[in-house]
Short mmCIF file of C-alpha atoms in Angstrom, two decimals:
data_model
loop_
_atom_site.label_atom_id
_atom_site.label_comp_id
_atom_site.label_asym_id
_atom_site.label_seq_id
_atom_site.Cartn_x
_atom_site.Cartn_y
_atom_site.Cartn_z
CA UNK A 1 0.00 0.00 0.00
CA UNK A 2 1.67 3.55 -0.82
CA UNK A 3 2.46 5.77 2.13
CA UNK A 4 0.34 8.47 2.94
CA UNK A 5 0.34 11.93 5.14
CA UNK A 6 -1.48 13.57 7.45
CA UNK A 7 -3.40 16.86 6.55
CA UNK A 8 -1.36 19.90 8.46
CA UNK A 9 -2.61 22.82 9.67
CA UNK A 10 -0.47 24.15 7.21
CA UNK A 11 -2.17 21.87 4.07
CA UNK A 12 -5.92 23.07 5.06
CA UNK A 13 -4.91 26.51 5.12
CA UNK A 14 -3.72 25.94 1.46
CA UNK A 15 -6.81 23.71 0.19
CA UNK A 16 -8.47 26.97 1.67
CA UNK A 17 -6.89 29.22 -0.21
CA UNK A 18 -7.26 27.49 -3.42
CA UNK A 19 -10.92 27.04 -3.05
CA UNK A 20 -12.07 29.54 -0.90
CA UNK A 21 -15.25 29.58 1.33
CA UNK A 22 -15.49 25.71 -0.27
CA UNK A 23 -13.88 23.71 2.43
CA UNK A 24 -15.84 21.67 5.08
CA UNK A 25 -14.10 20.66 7.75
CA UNK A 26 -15.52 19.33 11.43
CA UNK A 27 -18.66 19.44 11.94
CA UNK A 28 -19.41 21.32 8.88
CA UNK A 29 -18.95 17.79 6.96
CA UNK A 30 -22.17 16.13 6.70
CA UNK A 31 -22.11 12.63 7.85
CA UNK A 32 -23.63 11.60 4.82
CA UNK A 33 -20.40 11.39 3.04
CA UNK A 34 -18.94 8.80 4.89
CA UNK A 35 -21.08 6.30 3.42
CA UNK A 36 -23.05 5.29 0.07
CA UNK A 37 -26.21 3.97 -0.31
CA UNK A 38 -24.86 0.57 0.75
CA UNK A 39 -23.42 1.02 4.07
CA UNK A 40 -22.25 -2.62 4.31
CA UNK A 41 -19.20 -1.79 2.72
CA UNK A 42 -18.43 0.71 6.19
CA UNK A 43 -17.94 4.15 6.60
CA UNK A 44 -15.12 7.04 7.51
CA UNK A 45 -15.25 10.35 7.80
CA UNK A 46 -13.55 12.57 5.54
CA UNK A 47 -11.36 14.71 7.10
CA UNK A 48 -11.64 18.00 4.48
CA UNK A 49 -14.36 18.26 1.83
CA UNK A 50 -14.22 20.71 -0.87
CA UNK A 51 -17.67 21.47 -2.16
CA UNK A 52 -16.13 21.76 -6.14
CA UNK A 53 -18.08 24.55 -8.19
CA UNK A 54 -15.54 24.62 -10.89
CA UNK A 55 -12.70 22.29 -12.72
CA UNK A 56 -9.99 24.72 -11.74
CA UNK A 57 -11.04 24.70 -8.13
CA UNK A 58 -10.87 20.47 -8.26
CA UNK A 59 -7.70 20.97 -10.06
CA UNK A 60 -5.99 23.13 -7.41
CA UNK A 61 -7.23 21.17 -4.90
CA UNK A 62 -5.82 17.61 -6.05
CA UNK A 63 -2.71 19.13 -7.22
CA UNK A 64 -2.33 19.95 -3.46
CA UNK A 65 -3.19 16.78 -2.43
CA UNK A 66 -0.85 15.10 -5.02
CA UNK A 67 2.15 16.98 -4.12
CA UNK A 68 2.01 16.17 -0.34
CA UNK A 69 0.64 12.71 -1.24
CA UNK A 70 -3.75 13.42 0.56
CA UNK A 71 -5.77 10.78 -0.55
CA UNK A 72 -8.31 12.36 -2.34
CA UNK A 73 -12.40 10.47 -2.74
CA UNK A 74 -14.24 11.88 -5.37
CA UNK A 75 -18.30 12.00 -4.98
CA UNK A 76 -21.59 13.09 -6.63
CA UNK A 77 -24.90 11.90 -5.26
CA UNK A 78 -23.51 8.84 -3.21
CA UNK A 79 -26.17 6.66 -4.42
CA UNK A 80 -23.12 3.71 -5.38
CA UNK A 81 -23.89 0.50 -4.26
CA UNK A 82 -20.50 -0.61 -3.74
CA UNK A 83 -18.56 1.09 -1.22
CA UNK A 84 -16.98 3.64 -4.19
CA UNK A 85 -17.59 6.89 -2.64
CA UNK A 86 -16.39 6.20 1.06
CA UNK A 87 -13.42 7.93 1.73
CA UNK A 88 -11.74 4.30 3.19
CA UNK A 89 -8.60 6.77 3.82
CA UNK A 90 -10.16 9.77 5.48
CA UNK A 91 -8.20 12.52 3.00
CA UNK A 92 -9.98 14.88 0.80
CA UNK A 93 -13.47 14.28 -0.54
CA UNK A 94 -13.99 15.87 -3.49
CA UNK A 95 -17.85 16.57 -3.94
CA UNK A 96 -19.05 17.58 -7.23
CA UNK A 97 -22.51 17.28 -6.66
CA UNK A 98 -22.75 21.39 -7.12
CA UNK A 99 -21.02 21.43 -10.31
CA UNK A 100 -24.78 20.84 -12.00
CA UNK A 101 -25.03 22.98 -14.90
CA UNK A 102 -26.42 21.87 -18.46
CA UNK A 103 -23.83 23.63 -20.37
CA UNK A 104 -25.13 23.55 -24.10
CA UNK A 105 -26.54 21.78 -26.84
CA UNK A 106 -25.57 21.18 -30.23
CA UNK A 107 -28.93 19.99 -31.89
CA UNK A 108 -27.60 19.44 -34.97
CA UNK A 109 -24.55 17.19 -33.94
CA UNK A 110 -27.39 15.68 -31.22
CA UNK A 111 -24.57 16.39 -28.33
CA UNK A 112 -25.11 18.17 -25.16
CA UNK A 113 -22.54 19.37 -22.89
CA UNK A 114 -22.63 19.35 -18.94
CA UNK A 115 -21.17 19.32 -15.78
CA UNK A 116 -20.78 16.31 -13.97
CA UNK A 117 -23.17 16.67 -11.07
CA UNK A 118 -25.72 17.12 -13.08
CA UNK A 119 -28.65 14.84 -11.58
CA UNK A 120 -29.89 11.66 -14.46
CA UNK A 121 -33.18 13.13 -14.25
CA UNK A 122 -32.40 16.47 -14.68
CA UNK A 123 -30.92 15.80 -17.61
CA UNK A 124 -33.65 13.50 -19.08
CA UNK A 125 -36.28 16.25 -18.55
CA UNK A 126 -34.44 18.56 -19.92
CA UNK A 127 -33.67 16.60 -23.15
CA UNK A 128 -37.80 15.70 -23.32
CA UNK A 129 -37.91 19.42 -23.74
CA UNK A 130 -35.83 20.04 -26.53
CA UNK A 131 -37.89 16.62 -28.35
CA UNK A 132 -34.37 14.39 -27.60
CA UNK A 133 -33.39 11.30 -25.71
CA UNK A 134 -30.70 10.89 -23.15
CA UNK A 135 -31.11 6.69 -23.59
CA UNK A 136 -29.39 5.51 -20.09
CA UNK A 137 -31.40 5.12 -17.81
CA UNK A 138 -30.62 3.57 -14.64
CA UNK A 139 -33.14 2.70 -11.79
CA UNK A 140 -31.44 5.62 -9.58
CA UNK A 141 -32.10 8.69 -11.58
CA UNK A 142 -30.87 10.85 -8.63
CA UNK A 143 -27.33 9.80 -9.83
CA UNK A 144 -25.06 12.05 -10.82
CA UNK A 145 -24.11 11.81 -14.12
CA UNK A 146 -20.37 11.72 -13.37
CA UNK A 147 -21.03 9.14 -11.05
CA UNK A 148 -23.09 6.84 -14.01
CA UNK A 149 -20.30 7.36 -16.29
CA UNK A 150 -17.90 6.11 -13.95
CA UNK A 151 -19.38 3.18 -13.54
CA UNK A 152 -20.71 2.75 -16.86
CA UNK A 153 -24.41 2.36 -15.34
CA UNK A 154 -26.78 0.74 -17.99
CA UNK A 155 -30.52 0.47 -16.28
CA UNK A 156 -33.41 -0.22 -18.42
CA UNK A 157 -33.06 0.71 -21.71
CA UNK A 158 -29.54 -0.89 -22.57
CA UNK A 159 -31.02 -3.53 -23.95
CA UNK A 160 -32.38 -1.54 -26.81
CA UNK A 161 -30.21 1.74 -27.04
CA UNK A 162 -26.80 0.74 -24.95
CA UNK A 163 -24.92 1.66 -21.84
CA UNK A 164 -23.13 5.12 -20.77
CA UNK A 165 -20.29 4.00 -22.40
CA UNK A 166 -22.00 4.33 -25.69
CA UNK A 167 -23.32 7.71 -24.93
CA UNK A 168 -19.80 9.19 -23.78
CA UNK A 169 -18.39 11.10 -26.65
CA UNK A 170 -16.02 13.27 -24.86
CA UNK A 171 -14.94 14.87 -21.37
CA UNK A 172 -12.77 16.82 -19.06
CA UNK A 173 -10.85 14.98 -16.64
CA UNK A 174 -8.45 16.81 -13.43
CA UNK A 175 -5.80 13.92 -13.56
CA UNK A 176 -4.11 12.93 -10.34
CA UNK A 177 -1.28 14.86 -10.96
CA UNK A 178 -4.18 18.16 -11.03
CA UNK A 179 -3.44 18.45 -14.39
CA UNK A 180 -6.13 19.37 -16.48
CA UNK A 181 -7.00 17.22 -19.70
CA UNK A 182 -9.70 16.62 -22.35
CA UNK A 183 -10.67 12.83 -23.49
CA UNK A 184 -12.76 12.55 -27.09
CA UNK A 185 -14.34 15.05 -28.98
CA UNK A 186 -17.99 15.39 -30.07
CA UNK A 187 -17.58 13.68 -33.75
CA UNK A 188 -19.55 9.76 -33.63
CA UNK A 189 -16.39 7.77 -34.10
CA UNK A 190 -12.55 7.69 -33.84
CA UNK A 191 -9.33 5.63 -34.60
CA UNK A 192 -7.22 7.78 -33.05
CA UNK A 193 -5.14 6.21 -30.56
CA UNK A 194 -5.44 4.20 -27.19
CA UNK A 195 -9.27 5.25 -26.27
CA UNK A 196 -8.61 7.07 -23.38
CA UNK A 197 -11.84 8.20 -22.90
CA UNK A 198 -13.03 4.53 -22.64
CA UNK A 199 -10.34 4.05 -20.17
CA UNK A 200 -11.94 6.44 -17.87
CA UNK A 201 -15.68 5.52 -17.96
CA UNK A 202 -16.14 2.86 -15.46
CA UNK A 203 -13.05 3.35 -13.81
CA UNK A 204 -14.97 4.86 -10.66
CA UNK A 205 -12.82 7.38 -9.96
CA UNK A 206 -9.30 5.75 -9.64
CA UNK A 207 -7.59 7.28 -12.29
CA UNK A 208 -9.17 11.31 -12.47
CA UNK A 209 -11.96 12.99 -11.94
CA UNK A 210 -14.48 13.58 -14.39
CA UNK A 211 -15.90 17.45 -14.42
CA UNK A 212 -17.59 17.89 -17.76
CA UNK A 213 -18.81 15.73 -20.15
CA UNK A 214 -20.36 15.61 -23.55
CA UNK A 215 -23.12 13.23 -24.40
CA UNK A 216 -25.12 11.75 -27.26
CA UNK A 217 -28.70 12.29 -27.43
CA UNK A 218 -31.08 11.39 -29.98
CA UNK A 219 -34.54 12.42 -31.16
CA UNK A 220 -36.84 11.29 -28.89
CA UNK A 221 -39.48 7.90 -29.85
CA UNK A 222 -43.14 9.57 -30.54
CA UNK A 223 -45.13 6.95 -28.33
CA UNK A 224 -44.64 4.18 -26.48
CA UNK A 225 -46.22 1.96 -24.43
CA UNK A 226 -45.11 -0.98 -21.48
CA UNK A 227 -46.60 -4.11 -20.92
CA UNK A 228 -47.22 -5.89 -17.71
CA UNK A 229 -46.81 -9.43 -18.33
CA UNK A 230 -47.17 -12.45 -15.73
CA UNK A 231 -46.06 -15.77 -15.85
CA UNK A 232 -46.92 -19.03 -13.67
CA UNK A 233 -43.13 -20.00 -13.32
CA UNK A 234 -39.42 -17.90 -13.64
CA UNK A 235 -38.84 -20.72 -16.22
CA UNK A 236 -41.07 -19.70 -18.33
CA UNK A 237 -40.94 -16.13 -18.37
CA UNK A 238 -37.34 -15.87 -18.92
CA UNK A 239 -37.63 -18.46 -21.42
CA UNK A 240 -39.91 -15.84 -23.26
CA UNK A 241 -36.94 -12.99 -23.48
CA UNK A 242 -34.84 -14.16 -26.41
CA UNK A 243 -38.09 -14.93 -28.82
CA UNK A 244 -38.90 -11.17 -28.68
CA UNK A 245 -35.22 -11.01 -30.69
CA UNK A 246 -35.78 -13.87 -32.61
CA UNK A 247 -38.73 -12.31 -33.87
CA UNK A 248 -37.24 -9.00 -35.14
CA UNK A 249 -38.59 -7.03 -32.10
CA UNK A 250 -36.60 -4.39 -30.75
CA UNK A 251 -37.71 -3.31 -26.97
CA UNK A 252 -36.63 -0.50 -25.07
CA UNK A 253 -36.58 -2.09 -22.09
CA UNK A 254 -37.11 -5.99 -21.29
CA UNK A 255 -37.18 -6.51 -17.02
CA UNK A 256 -38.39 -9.49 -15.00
CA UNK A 257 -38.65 -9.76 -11.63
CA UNK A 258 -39.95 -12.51 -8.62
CA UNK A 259 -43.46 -12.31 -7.18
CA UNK A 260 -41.84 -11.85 -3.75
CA UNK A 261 -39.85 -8.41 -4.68
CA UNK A 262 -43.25 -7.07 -6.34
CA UNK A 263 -45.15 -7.58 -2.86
CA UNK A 264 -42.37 -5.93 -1.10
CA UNK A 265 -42.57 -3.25 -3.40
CA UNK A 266 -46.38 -2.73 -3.55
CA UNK A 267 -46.15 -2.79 0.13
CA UNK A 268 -43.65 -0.11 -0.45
CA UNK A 269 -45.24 2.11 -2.78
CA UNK A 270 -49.13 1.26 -0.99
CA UNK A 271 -50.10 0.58 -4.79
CA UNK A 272 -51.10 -2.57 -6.80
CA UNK A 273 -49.59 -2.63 -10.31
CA UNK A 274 -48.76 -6.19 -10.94
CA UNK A 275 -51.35 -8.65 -11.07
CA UNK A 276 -51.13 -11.01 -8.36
CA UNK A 277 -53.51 -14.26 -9.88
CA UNK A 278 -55.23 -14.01 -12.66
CA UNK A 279 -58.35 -16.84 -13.59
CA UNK A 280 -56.72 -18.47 -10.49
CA UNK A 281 -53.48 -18.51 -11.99
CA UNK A 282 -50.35 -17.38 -9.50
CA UNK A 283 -48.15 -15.05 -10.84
CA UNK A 284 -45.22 -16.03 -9.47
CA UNK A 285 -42.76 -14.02 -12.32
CA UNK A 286 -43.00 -11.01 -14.26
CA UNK A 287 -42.15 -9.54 -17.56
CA UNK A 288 -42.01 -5.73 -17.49
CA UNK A 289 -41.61 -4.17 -21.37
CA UNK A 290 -41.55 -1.18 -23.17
CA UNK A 291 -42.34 -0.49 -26.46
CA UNK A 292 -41.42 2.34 -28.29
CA UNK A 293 -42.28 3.70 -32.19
CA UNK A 294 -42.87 6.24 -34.87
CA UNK A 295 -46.40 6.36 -34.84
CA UNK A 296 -49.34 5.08 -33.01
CA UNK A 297 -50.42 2.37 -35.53
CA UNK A 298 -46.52 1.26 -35.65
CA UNK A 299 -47.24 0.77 -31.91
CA UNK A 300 -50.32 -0.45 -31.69
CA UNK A 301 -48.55 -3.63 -34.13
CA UNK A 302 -45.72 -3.82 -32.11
CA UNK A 303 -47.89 -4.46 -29.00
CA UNK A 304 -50.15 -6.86 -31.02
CA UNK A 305 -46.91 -8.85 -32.18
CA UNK A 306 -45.04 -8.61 -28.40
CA UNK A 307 -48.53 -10.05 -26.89
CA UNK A 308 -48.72 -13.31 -29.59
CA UNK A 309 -45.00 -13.90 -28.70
CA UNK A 310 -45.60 -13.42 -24.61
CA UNK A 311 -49.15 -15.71 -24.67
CA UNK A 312 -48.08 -18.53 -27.09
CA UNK A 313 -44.78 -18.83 -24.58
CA UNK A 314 -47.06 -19.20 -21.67
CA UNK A 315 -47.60 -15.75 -19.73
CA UNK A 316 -50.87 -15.59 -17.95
CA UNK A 317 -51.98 -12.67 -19.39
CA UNK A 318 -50.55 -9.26 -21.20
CA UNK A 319 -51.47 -6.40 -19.60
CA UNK A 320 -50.76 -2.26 -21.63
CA UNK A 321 -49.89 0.83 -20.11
CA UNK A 322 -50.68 3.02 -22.61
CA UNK A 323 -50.67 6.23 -21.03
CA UNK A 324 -48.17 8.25 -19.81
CA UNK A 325 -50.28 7.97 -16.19
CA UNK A 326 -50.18 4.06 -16.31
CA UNK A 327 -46.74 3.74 -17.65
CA UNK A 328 -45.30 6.09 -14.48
CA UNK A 329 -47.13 3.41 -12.28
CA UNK A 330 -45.24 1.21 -13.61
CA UNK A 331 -42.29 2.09 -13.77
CA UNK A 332 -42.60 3.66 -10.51
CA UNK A 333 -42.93 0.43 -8.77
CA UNK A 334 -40.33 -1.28 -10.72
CA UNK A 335 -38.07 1.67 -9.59
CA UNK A 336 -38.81 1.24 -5.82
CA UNK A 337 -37.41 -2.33 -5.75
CA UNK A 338 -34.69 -0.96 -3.82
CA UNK A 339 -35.48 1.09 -1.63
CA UNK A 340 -38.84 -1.68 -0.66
CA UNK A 341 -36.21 -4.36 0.01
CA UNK A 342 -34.40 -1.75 2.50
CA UNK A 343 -37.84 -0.53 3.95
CA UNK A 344 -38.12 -4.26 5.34
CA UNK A 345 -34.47 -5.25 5.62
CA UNK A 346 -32.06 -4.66 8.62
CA UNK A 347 -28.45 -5.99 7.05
CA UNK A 348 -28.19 -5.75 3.20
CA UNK A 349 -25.73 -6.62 0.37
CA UNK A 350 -25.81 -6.96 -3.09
CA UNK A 351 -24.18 -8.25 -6.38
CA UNK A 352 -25.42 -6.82 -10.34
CA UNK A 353 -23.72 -10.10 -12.14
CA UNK A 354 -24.31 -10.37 -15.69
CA UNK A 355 -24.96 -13.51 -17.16
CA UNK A 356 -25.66 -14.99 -21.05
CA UNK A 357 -29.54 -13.99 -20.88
CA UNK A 358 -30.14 -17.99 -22.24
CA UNK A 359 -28.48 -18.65 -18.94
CA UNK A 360 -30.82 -16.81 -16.65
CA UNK A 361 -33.23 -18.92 -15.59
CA UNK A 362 -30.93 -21.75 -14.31
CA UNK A 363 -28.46 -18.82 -12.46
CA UNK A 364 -31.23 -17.92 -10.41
CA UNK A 365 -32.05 -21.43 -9.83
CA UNK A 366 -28.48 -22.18 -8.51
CA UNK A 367 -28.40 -18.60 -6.49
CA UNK A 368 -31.76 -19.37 -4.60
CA UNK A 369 -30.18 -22.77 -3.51
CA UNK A 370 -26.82 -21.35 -2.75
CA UNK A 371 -28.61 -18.41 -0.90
CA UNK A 372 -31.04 -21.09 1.25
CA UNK A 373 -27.73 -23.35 1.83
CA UNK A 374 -25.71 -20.02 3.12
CA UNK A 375 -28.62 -19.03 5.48
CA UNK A 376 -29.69 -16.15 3.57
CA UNK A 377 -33.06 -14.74 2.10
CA UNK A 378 -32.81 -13.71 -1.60
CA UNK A 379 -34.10 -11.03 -3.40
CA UNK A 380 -33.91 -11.14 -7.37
CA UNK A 381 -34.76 -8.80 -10.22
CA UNK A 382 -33.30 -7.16 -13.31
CA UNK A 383 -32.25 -6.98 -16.72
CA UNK A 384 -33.81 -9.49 -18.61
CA UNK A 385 -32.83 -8.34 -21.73
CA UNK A 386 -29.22 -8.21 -21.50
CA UNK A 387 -28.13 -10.69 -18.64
CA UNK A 388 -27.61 -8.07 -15.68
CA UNK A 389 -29.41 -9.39 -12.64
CA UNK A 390 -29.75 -7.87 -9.33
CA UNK A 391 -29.25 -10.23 -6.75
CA UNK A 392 -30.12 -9.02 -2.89
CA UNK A 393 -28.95 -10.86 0.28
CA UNK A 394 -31.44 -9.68 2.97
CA UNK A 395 -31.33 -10.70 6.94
CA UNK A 396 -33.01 -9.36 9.58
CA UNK A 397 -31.74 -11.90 12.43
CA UNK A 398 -28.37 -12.27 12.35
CA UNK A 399 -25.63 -10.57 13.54
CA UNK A 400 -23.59 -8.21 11.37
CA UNK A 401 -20.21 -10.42 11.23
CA UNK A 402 -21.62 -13.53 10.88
CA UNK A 403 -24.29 -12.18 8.09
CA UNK A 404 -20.91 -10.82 6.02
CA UNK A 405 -19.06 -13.99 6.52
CA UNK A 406 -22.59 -16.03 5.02
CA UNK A 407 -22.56 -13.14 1.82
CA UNK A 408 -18.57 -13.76 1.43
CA UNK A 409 -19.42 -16.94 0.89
CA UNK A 410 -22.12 -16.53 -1.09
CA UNK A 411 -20.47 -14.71 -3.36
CA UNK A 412 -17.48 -16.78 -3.82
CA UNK A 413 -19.82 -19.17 -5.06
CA UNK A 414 -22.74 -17.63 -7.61
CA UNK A 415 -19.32 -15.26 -8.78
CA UNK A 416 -17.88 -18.79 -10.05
CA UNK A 417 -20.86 -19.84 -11.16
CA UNK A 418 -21.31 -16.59 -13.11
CA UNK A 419 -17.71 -16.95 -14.27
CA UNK A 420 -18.17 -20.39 -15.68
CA UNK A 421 -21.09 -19.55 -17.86
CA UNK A 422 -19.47 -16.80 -19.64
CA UNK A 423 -20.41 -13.85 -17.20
CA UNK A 424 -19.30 -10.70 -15.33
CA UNK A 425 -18.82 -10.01 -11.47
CA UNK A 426 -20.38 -6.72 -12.45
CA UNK A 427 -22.74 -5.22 -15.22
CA UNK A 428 -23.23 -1.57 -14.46
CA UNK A 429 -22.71 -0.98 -10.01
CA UNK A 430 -19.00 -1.26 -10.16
CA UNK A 431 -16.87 -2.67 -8.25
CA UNK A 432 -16.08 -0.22 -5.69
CA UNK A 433 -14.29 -1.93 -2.04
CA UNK A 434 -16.57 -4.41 -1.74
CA UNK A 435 -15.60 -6.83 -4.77
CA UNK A 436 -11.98 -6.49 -5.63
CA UNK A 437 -11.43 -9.79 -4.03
CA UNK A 438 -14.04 -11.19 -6.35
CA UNK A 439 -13.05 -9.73 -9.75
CA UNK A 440 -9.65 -10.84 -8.89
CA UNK A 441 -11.07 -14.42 -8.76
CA UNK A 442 -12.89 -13.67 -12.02
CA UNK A 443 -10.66 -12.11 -14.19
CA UNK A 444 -7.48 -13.70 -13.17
CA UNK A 445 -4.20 -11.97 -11.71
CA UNK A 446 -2.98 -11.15 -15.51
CA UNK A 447 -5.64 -9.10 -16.07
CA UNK A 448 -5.42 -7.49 -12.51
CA UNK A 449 -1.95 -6.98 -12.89
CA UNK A 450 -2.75 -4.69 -16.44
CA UNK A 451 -5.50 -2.64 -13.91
CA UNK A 452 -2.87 -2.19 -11.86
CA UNK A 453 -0.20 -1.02 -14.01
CA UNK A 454 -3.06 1.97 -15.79
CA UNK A 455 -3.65 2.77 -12.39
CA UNK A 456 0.06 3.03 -11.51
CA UNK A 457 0.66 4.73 -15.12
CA UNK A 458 -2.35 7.29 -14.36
CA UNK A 459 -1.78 7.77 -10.51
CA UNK A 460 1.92 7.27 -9.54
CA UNK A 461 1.59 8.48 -5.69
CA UNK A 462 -2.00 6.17 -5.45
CA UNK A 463 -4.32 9.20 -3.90
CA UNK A 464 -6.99 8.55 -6.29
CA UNK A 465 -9.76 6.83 -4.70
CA UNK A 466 -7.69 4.10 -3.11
CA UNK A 467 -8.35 0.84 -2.63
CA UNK A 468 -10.64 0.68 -5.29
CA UNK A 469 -11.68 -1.32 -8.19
CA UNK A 470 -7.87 -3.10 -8.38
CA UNK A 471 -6.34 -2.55 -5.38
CA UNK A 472 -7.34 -3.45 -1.91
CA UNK A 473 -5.87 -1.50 1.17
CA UNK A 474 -4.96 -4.88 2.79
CA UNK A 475 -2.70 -6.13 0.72
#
C-alpha cells in the first residue's frame, strides 16, 4: 500500500486558499459522506471536503493533495452501491454534486454538454424538452451523471439503445497529478489512438476525476407503451426474453422480476400494479416491457406482435400501459425495488452479475439454492434483456459479522458460477471496495496486474480513490 500523510494545519490553510469559502471541515462535513447507499461496505469520515463549483477549483485542490501525497475520494450523489464513494482513507473528498449545470446543446450534432453533477433526471427532462433522448437510464435517476459514467451504469433501456459508455463522446478529466486534460471530442467515431476516454468511464474514480462531459442524445421515440406481463413459473418467463429477438422485435426495455420483490414493493409504494392471480393462476414471475415507435399504428402492431410472442410462450396474461399515467405506475414500482427491500431489511448486500440472458433462468435457480444453503433470504430482479441481474442478500436476524461472513461466501460461489457460464462479477454498479477480491477471482491476476499497471501509469503516488476497483488497502 503507498504511504500516505497527514493533513497539516499548514495543508488546510492551502486547500483553503485554493478554493475559498469551499472547504468543510468538522462538523461542517455532513455525515452523509462517509457512506453510500450501501453502508455494508463501512464508513469514515472525511477529514476536508471541498464542495467543487468549478474544474480549476478540483484541479488546485488535487494538485495539493498530489504533491504532499492526501488521498483524495471523489463523490456526486452517493447513491453507489458498492462502497466507491467512502473515503476508506479519510483525505480529501472531493464533492461535485454542485457542479450541476447543463452547459449547451448542439442539436444538430445531437450532443449536449454538462457538468458532472448534473442529476440523471435532470438531464432527461431537460432533453424531453428540446424533443431528444438521453437513452441511459438507470433505476437511480438521482445519480449524478459523473457518477453513471464512472461506472458505466446501464438500467433499463440498454437492452435496446446501450450503456453510458455508448453515450460518452467526450470529457474533461483533473488527472491525479491536477493536471487538467480533455478525453474525445464530439464527432460519432474515432481511430485515433489508445481510447482514453473509454479508459476512464467505469473506472470509478481511480484514475481522475471527471468534471464535464459531452453526451449523445437522440430524437426522442413519438409513443410508447409498457406491458405488464405475468407468468406461472421464472422458467417460463425468462424463457420468453430471447423470442422477442428472434422475432425481429426491438424493446426498449425488457425486465423481470420474482413475485416476492413485487409484494415488497407494492407494500412499499401502498399501490397494486402487478397482477397477483389471474383466472386463479399465481403469478409467481414477471415480464415488465416497453415499447417504443414512430407512430401510433406502428405501436399499436408492435404491441399486437409482443402479446402473440408473450401468450403462445405461456404468460398468464398481457397487460398495456398506454398512457403516460399508467406507464409512471409502472415504472414507478419497478423503480422502488430498492429502496422496498431496505424498507423491510435490517443488514443488506448486493451483487449486479451479468450472465448470457439464455443462462438466466438456471443462475437464479443455482443462487436461490446457494442463498437457502448459506442461510440467507434472496431477493432477485433485473435486466432481462441483457443478462444483468440484481441479486439481494437480505437478513433481519443475524448478527452483522456472521451475516458478512454467510454473503462472502455466497459470493465466492454464484461469482464462479457466473464466471463459468461466460459472465461478469459486475454489469453496471461497479466494483467499488466491496468486490476487488471477487473480480480478482474472475478475471485472473494477468488481467489485474494490467489494472494495476493503468492505475500506476495514471496515478503514480496512489491518492486517487484508493483501494478501489484493483487494489485493496490490505494487501
Amino acid at each position: 500500500m503507498a504511504n500516505y500523510n497527514e493533513l497539516t494545519e499548514e495543508l488546510i490553510s492551502k486547500l483553503k486558499e485554493a478554493a475559498p469559502g469551499h472547504i468543510l471541515l468538522g462538523d461542517d462535513i455532513n455525515k452523509d459522506y462517509c457512506h453510500d447507499e450501501m453502508p455494508i461496505y463501512g464508513k469514515k469520515d472525511p477529514q476536508v471536503v471541498l464542495v467543487a463549483h468549478s474544474t480549476e477549483e478540483v484541479a488546485a485542490v488535487v494538485k495539493i493533495c498530489n504533491e504532499n501525497k492526501i488521498p483524495v475520494t471523489p463523490r456526486g450523489a452517493g447513491t453507489g452501491l458498492a462502497g466507491g464513494a467512502v473515503p476508506l482513507l479519510g483525505g480529501v473528498l472531493i464533492d461535485i454534486s454542485k457542479m450541476n449545470k447543463i452547459l449547451s446543446y448542439d442539436m444538430e450534432n445531437f450532443v449536449v454538454r454538462v457538468q458532472a453533477g448534473v442529476l440523471l433526471k435532470d438531464l432527461a427532462e431537460d432533453c424531453a424538452k428540446h424533443g431528444l433522448l438521453y437513452a441511459p437510464d438507470p433505476g437511480e435517476k438521482s445519480a449524478c451523471l459523473g457518477g453513471n459514467v464512472s461506472t458505466n451504469a446501464g438500467g433499463m433501456r440498454a437492452v435496446k439503445y446501450g450503456a453510458t459508455r455508448d453515450y460518452v463522446r467526450a470529457m474533461t478529466v483533473v488527472l491525479p497529478s491536477g493536471e487538467i486534460t480533455n478525453f474525445g471530442a464530439s464527432v460519432s467515431k474515432t481511430s485515433s489512438g489508445y481510447s482514453l476516454l473509454n479508459l476512464m468511464i467505469g473506472s470509478e474514480g481511480t484514475l481522475g476525476i471527471i468534471t464535464e462531459i459531452t453526451l449523445k442524445t437522440m430524437p426522442a421515440p413519438k409513443v410508447a407503451a409498457s406491458l405488464i406481463i405475468p407468468f406461472e413459473n421464472l422458467d417460463d418467463c425468462i424463457a420468453t426474453v430471447p423470442k422477442f429477438k428472434m422475432e425481429h422485435m426491438n424493446p426498449q426495455a425488457l425486465e423481470f422480476m420474482e413475485r416476492e420483490i413485487v409484494l415488497a414493493s407494492e407494500r412499499y409504494v401502498g399501490k397494486s400494479v402487478f397482477p397477483q392471480v389471474v383466472d386463479g393462476v399465481t403469478a409467481n414471475a414477471y415480464l415488465l416491457v416497453t415499447l417504443d415507435a414512430s407512430s401510433e399504428d406502428e405501436l399499436n402492431n408492435l404491441i399486437e406482435q409482443a402479446s402473440e410472442i408473450v401468450l403462445e410462450a405461456g404468460a398468464i396474461d398481457v397487460l398495456v400501459a398506454d398512457t403516460p399515467a399508467k406507464m409512471k405506475d409502472a415504472w414507478a414500482a419497478r423503480s422502488s425495488f430498492l429502496d422496498a427491500i431496505m424498507a423491510e431489511t435490517k443488514l443488506l448486500d448486493e451483487c449486479d452479475v451479468v450472465v448470457p440472458v439464455n443462462k438466466i433462468a438456471s443462475y437464479l435457480t443455482f443462487v436461490n439454492k446457494t442463498g437457502e444453503e448459506c442461510g440467507l433470504t434472496i431477493k432477485s430482479f433485473g435486466h432481462a434483456g441483457d443478462g444483468n441481474l440484481h441479486i439481494y442478500q437480505c437478513s433481519n436476524d443475524l448478527e452483522e459479522s456472521e451475516f458478512k461472513t454467510r454473503v462472502d461466501k455466497f459470493f465466492k460461489i454464484i461469482y464462479k458460477e457466473a464466471t463459468d457460464c461466460g459472465g461478469l462479477v459486475s454489469g453496471e454498479h461497479g466494483i467499488g471496495s466491496g468486490k476487488i477480491s471477487y473480480l480478482a477471482d474472475s478475471v485472473g491476476n494477468i488481467n489485474m496486474d494490467l489494472m494495476k499497471g493503468i492505475k500506476k501509469a495514471f496515478d503514480p503516488n496512489y491518492i486517487m480513490n484508493p483501494g478501489k476497483v484493483c487494489y485493496s488497502l490490505d494487501k
